[in-house]
mmCIF file of C-alpha atoms and ligand atoms in Angstrom:
data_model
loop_
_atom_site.group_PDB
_atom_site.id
_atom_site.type_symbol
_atom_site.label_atom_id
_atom_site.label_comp_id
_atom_site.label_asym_id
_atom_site.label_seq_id
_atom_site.Cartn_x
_atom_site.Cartn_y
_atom_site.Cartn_z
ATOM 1 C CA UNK A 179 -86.707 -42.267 25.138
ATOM 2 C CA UNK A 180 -89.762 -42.438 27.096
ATOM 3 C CA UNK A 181 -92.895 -43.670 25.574
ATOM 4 C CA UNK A 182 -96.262 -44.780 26.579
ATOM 5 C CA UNK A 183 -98.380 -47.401 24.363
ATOM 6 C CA UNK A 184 -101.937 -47.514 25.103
ATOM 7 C CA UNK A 185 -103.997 -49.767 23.064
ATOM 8 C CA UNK A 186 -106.943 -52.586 24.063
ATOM 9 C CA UNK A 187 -106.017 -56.330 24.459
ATOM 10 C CA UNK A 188 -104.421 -57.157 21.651
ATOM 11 C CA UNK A 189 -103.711 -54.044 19.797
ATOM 12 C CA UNK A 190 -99.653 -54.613 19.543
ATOM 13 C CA UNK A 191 -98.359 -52.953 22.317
ATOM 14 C CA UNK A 192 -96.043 -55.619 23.766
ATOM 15 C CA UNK A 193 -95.078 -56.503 20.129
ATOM 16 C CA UNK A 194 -94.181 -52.700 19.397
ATOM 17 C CA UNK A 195 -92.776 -52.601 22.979
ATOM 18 C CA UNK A 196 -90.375 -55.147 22.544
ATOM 19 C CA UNK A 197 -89.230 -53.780 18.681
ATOM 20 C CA UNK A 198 -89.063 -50.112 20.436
ATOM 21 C CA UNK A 199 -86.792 -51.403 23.490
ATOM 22 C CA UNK A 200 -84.742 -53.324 21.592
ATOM 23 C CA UNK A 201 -84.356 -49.591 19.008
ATOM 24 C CA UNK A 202 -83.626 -47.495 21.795
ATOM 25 C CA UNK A 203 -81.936 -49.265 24.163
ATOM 26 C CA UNK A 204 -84.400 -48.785 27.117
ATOM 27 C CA UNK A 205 -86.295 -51.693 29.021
ATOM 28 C CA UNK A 206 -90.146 -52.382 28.169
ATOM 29 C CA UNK A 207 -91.968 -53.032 31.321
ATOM 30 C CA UNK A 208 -95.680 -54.190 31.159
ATOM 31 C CA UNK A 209 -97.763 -54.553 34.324
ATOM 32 C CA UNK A 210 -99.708 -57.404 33.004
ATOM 33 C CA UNK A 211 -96.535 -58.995 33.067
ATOM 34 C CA UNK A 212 -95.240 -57.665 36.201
ATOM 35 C CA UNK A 213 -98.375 -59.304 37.528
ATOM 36 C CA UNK A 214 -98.098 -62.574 35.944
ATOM 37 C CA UNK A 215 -94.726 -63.149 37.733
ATOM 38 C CA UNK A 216 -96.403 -62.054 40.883
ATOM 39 C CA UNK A 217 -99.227 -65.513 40.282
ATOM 40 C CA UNK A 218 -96.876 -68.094 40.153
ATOM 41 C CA UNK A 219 -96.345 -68.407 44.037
ATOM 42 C CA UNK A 220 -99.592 -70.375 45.096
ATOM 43 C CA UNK A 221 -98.916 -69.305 48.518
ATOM 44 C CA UNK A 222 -98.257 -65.859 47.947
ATOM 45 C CA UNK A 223 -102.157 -64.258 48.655
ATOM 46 C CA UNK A 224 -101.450 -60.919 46.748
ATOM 47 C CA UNK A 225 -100.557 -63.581 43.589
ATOM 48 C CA UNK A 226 -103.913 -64.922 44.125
ATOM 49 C CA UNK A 227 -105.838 -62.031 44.287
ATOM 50 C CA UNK A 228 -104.384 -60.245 40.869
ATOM 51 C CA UNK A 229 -104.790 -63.819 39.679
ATOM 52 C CA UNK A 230 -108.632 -63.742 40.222
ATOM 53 C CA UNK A 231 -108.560 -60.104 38.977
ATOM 54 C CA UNK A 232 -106.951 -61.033 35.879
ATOM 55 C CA UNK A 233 -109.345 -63.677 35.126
ATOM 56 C CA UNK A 234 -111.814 -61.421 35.476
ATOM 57 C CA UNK A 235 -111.053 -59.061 33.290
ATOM 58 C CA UNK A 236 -110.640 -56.097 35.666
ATOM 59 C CA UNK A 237 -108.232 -53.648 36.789
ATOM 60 C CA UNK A 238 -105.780 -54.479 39.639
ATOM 61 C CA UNK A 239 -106.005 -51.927 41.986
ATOM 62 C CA UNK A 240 -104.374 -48.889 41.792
ATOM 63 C CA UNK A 241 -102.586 -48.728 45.080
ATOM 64 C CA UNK A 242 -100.642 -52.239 44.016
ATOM 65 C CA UNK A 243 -100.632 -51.054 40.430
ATOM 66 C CA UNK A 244 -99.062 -47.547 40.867
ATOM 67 C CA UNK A 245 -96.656 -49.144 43.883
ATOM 68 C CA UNK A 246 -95.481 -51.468 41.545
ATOM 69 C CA UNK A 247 -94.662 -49.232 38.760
ATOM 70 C CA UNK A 248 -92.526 -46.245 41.140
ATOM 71 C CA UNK A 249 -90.780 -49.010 42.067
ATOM 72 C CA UNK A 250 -89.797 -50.710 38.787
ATOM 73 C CA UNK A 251 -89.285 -47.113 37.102
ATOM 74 C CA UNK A 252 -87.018 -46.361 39.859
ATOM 75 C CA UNK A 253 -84.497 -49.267 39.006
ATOM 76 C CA UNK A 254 -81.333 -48.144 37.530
ATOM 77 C CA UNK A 255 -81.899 -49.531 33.714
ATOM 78 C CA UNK A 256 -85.113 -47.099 33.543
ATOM 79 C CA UNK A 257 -82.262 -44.299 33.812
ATOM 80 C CA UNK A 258 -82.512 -43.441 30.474
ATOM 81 C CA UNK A 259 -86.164 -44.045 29.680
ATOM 82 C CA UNK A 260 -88.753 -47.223 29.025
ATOM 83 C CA UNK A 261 -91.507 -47.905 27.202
ATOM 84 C CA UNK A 262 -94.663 -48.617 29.367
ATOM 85 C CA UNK A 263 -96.767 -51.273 27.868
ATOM 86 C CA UNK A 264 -100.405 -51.542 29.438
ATOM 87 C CA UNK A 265 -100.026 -48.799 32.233
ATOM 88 C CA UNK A 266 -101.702 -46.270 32.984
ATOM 89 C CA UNK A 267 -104.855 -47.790 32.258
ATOM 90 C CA UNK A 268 -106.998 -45.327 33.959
ATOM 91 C CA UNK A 269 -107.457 -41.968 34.626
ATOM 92 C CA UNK A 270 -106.039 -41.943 38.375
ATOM 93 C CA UNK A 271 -103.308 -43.849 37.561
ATOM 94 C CA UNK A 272 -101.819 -41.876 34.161
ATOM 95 C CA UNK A 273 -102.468 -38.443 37.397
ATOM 96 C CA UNK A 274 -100.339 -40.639 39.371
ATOM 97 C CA UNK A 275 -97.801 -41.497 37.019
ATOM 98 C CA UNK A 276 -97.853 -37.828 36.252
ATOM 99 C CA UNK A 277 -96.874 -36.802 39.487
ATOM 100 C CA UNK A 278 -94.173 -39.493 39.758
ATOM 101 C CA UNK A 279 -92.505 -37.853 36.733
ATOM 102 C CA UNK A 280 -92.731 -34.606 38.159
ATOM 103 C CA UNK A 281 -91.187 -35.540 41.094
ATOM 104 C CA UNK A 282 -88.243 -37.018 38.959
ATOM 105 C CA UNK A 283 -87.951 -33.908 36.452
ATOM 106 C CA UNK A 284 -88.894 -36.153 33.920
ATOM 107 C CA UNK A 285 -90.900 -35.531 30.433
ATOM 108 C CA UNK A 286 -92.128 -37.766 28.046
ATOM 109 C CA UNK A 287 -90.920 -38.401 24.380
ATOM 110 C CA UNK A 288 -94.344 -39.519 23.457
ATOM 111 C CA UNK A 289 -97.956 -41.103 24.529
ATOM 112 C CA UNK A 290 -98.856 -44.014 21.461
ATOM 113 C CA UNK A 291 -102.678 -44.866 21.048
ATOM 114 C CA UNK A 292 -102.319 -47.824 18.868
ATOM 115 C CA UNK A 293 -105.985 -48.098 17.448
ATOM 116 C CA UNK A 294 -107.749 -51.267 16.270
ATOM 117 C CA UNK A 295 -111.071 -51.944 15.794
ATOM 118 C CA UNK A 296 -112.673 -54.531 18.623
ATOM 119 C CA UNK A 297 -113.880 -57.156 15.766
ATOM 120 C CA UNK A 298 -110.193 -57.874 14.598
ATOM 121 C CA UNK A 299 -108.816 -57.870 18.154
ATOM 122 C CA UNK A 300 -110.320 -61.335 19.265
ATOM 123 C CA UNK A 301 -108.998 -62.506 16.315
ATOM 124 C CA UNK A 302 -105.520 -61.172 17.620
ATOM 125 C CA UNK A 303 -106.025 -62.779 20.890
ATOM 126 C CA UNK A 304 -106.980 -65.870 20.507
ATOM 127 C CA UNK A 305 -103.919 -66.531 18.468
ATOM 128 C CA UNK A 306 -101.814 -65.119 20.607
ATOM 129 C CA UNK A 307 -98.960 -67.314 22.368
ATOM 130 C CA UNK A 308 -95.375 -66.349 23.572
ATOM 131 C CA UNK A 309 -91.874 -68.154 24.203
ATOM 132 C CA UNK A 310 -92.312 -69.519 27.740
ATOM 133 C CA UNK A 311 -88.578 -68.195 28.145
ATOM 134 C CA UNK A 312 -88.160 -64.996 27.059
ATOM 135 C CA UNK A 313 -91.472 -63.769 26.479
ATOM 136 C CA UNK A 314 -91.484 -63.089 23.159
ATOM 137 C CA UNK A 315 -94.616 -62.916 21.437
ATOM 138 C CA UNK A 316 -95.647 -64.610 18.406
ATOM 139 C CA UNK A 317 -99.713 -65.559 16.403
ATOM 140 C CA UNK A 318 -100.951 -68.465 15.088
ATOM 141 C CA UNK A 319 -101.620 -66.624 11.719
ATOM 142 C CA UNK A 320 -100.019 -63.454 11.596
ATOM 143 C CA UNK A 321 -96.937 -64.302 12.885
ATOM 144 C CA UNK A 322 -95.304 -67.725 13.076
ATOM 145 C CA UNK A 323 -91.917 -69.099 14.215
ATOM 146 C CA UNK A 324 -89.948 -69.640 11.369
ATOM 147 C CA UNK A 325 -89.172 -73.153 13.448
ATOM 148 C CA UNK A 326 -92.531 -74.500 14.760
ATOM 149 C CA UNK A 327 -90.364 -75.943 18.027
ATOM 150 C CA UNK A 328 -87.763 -73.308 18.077
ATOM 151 C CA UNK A 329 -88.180 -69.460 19.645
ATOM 152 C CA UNK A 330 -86.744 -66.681 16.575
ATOM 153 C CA UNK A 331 -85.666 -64.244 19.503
ATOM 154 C CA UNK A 332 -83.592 -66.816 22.286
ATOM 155 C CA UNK A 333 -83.385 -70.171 20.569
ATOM 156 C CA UNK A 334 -84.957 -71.889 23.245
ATOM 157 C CA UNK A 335 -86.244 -75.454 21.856
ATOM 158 C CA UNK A 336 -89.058 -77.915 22.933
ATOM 159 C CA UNK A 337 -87.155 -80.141 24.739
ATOM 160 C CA UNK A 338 -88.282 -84.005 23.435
ATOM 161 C CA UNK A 339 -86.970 -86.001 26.493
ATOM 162 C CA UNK A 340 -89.988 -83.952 28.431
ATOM 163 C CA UNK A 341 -92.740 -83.339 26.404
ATOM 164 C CA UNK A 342 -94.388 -81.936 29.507
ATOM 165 C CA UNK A 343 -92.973 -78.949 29.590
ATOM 166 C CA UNK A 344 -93.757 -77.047 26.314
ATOM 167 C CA UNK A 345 -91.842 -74.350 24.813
ATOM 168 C CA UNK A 346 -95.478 -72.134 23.860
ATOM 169 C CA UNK A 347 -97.415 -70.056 26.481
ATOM 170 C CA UNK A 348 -100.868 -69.098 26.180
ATOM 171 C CA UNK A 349 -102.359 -66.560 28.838
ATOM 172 C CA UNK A 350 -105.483 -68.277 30.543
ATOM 173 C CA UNK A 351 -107.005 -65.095 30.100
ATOM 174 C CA UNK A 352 -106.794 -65.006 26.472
ATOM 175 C CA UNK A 353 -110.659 -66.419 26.220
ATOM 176 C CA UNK A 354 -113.591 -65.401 24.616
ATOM 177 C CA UNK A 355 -115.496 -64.524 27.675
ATOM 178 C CA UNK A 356 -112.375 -62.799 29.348
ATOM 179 C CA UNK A 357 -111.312 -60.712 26.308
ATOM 180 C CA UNK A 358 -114.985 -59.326 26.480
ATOM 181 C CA UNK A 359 -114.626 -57.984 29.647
ATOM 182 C CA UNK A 360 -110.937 -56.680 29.291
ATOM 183 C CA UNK A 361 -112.183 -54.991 25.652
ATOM 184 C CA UNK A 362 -115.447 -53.231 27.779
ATOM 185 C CA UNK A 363 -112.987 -52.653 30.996
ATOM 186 C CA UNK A 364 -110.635 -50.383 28.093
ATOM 187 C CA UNK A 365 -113.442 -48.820 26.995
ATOM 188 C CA UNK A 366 -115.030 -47.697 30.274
ATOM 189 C CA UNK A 367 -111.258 -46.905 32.463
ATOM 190 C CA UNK A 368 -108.376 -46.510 29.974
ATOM 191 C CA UNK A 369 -110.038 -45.053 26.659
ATOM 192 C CA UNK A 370 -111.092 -41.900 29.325
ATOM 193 C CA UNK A 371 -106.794 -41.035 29.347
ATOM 194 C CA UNK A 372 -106.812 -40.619 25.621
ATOM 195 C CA UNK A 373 -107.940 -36.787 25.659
ATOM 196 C CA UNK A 374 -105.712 -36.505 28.924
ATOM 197 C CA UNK A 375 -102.674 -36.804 27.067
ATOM 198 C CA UNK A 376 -104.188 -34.889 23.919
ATOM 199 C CA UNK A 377 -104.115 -31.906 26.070
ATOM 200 C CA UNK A 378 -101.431 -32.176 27.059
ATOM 201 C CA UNK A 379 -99.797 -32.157 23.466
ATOM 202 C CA UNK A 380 -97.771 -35.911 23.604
ATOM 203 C CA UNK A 381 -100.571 -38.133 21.951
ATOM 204 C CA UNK A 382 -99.904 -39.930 18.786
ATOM 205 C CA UNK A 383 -102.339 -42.011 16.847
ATOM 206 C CA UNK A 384 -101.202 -45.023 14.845
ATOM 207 C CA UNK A 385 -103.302 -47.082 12.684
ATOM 208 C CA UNK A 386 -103.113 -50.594 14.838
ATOM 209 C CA UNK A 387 -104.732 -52.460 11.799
ATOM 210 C CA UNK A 388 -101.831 -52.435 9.752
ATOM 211 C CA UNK A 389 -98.856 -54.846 9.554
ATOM 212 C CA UNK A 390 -96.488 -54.989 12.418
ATOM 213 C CA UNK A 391 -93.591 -53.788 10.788
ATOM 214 C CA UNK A 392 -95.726 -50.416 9.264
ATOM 215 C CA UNK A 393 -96.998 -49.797 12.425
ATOM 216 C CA UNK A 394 -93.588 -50.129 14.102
ATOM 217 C CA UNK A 395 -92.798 -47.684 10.936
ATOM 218 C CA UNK A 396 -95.563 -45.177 12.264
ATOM 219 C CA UNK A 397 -94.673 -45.447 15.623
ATOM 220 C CA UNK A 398 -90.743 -43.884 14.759
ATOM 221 C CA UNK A 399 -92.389 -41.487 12.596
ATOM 222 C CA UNK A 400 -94.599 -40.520 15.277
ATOM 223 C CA UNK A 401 -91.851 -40.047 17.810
ATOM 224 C CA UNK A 402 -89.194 -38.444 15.720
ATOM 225 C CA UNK A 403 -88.717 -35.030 16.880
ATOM 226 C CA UNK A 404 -88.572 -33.550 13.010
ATOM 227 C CA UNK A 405 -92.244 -34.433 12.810
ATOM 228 C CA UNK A 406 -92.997 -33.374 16.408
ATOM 229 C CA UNK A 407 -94.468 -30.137 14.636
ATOM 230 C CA UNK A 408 -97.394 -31.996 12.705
ATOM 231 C CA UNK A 409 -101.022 -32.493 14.697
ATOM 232 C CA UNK A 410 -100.925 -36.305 14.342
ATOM 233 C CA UNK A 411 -103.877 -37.941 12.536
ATOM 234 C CA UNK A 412 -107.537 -37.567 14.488
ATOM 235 C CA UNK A 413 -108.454 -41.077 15.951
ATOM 236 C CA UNK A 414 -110.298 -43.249 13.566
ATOM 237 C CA UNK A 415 -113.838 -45.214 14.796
ATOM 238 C CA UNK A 416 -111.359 -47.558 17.182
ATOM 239 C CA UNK A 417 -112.767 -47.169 20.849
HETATM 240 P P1 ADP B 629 -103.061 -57.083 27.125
HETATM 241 O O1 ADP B 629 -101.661 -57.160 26.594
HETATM 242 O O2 ADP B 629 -103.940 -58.124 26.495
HETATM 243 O O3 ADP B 629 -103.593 -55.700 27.065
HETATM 244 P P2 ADP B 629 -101.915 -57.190 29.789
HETATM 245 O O4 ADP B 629 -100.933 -58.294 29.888
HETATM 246 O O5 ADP B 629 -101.394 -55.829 29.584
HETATM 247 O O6 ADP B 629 -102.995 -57.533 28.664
HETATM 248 O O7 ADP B 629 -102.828 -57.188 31.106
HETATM 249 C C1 ADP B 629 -103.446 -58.368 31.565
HETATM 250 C C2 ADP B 629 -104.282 -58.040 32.793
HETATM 251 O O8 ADP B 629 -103.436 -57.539 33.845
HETATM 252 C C3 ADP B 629 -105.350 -56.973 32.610
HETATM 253 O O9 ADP B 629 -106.549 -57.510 32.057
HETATM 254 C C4 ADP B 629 -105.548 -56.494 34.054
HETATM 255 O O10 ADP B 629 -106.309 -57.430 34.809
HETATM 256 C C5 ADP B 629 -104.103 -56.538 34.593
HETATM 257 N N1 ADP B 629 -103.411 -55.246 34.381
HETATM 258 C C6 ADP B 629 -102.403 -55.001 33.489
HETATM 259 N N2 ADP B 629 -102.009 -53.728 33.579
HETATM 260 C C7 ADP B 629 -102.769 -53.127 34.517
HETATM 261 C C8 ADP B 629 -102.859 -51.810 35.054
HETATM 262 N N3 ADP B 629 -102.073 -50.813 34.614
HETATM 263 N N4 ADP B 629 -103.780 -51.581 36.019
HETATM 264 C C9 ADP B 629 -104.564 -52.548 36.489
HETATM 265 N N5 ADP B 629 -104.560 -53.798 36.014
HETATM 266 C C10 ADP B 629 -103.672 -54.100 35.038
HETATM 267 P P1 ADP B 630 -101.091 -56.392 23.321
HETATM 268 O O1 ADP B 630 -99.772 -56.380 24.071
HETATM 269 O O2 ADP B 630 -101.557 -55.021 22.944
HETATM 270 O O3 ADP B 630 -102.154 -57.154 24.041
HETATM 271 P P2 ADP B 630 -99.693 -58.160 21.408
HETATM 272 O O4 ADP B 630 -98.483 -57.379 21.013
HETATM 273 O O5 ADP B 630 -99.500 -59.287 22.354
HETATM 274 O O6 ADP B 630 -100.845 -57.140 21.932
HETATM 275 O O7 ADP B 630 -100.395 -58.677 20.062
HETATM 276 C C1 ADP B 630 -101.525 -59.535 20.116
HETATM 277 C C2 ADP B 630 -101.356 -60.663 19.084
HETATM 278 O O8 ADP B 630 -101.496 -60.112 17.756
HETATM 279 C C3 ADP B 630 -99.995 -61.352 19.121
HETATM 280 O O9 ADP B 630 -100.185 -62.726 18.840
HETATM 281 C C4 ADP B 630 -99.192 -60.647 18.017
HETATM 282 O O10 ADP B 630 -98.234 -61.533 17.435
HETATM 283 C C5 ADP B 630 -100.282 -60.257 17.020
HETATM 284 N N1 ADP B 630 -100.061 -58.924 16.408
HETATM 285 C C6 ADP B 630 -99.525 -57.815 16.975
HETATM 286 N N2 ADP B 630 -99.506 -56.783 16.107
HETATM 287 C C7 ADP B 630 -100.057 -57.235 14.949
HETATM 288 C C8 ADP B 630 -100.316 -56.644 13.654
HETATM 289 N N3 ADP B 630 -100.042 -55.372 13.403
HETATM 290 N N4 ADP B 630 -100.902 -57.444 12.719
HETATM 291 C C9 ADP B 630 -101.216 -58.739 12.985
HETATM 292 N N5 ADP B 630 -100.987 -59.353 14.164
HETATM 293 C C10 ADP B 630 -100.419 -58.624 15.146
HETATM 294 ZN ZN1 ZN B 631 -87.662 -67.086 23.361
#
């Protein structure tokens, strides 16, 4: 299976990413965190660049973003597909990633626009945190640990004899000011590769406002090749 979720901040895609990997077997790599692992080095000076970018709000650019990606996709667990969670986020780099499948015979299964409206996605984000082990993700509101000090997914636990060290992540750029820029840096660079996949035939619309586990439900209907026939649902207001 190989799928592409594109979505602004906050719209589900590492949460459907993770749920979709785990279906069909095939890793979920997202550049944002491809990058993140690339920050924590303070004397690596490529870290602190995409760090600076990132707390901007921008777009890394595309010659370490599309670098990045050939190389992860060409590791030997992407042999039977992946799910690509936050790239391409632009026009030049979905015609880069295009030519990179060409090159490697390869199609795609599906390209997911998982719409939400920009109101309900700061709500999203600033409840956002993640297990600082395995990554997985988890909100304040909408979806809880069923142990506050214990991760569902790896069992990892706060450990009590150093409180320093918590079990919860939160992104620094998961701020107010940040998530502004991010949702107007969607707008103006990714939203423009929506009607690039439409012509091409792969794009699916979900409805990003409803509960995880019916959009997770919408995302296997989308991608099931019995209803590969229907003209999938007309994007709502989102974006
Ligand atoms: P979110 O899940 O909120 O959409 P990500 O973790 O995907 O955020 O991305 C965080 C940041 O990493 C982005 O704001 C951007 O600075 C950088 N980034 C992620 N993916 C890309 C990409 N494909 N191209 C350029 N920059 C990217
Ligand atoms: P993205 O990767 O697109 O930035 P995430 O998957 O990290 O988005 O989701 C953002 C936050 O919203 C997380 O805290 C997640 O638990 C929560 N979330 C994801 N999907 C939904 C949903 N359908 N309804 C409510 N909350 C959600
Ligand atoms: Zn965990």
């Amino acid at each position: 299976m190989r799928v592409i979720l594109i979505g602004p901040p906050g719209a589900g895609k590492g949460t459907q990413a993770s749920r979709l990997s785990a279906k069909y077997g095939v890793p979920s790599i997202s550049t944002g965190d491809l990058f993140r692992a690339r920050t924590k080095d303070p004397n690596d000076p490529l870290g602190a660049e995409i760090n600076r970018i990132m707390k901007e709000g921008k777009l890394v650019p595309n010659e370490i973003t599309v670098k990045m990606i050939a190389e992860r996709l060409d590791q030997p667990d992407c042999k039977n597909g992946f799910i690509l969670d936050g790239f391409p986020r632009s026009v030049e780099q979905a015609e880069s990633l295009d030519k990179m499948l060409k090159e490697k015979g390869i199609r795609l299964d599906g390209v997911v626009q998982i719409g939400v409206d920009d109101e309900k996605l700061v709500e999203r984000i600033s409840g956002r945190f993640a297990c600082g082990k395995c990554g997985e993700g988890y909100h304040d509101k909408f979806h809880q640990p069923k142990d506050p000090h214990k991760c569902d997914k790896c069992g990892a636990t706060e450990d009590p004899a150093n409180p320093e060290t918590t079990l919860w992540k939160r992104r620094p750029d998961d701020n107010a000011t940040t998530v502004r820029a991010r949702l107007e840096t969607y707008h103006s660079q990714t939203a423009p590769i929506l009607p690039f996949y439409d012509a091409k035939g792969v794009l699916k619309v979900v409805d990003g406002m409803a509960s995880m586990d019916d959009v997770t439900r919408q995302i296997e209907a989308a991608l099931d090749p019995k209803e590969g026939v229907k003209k999938p649902a007309p994007p709502k207001k989102y974006g």
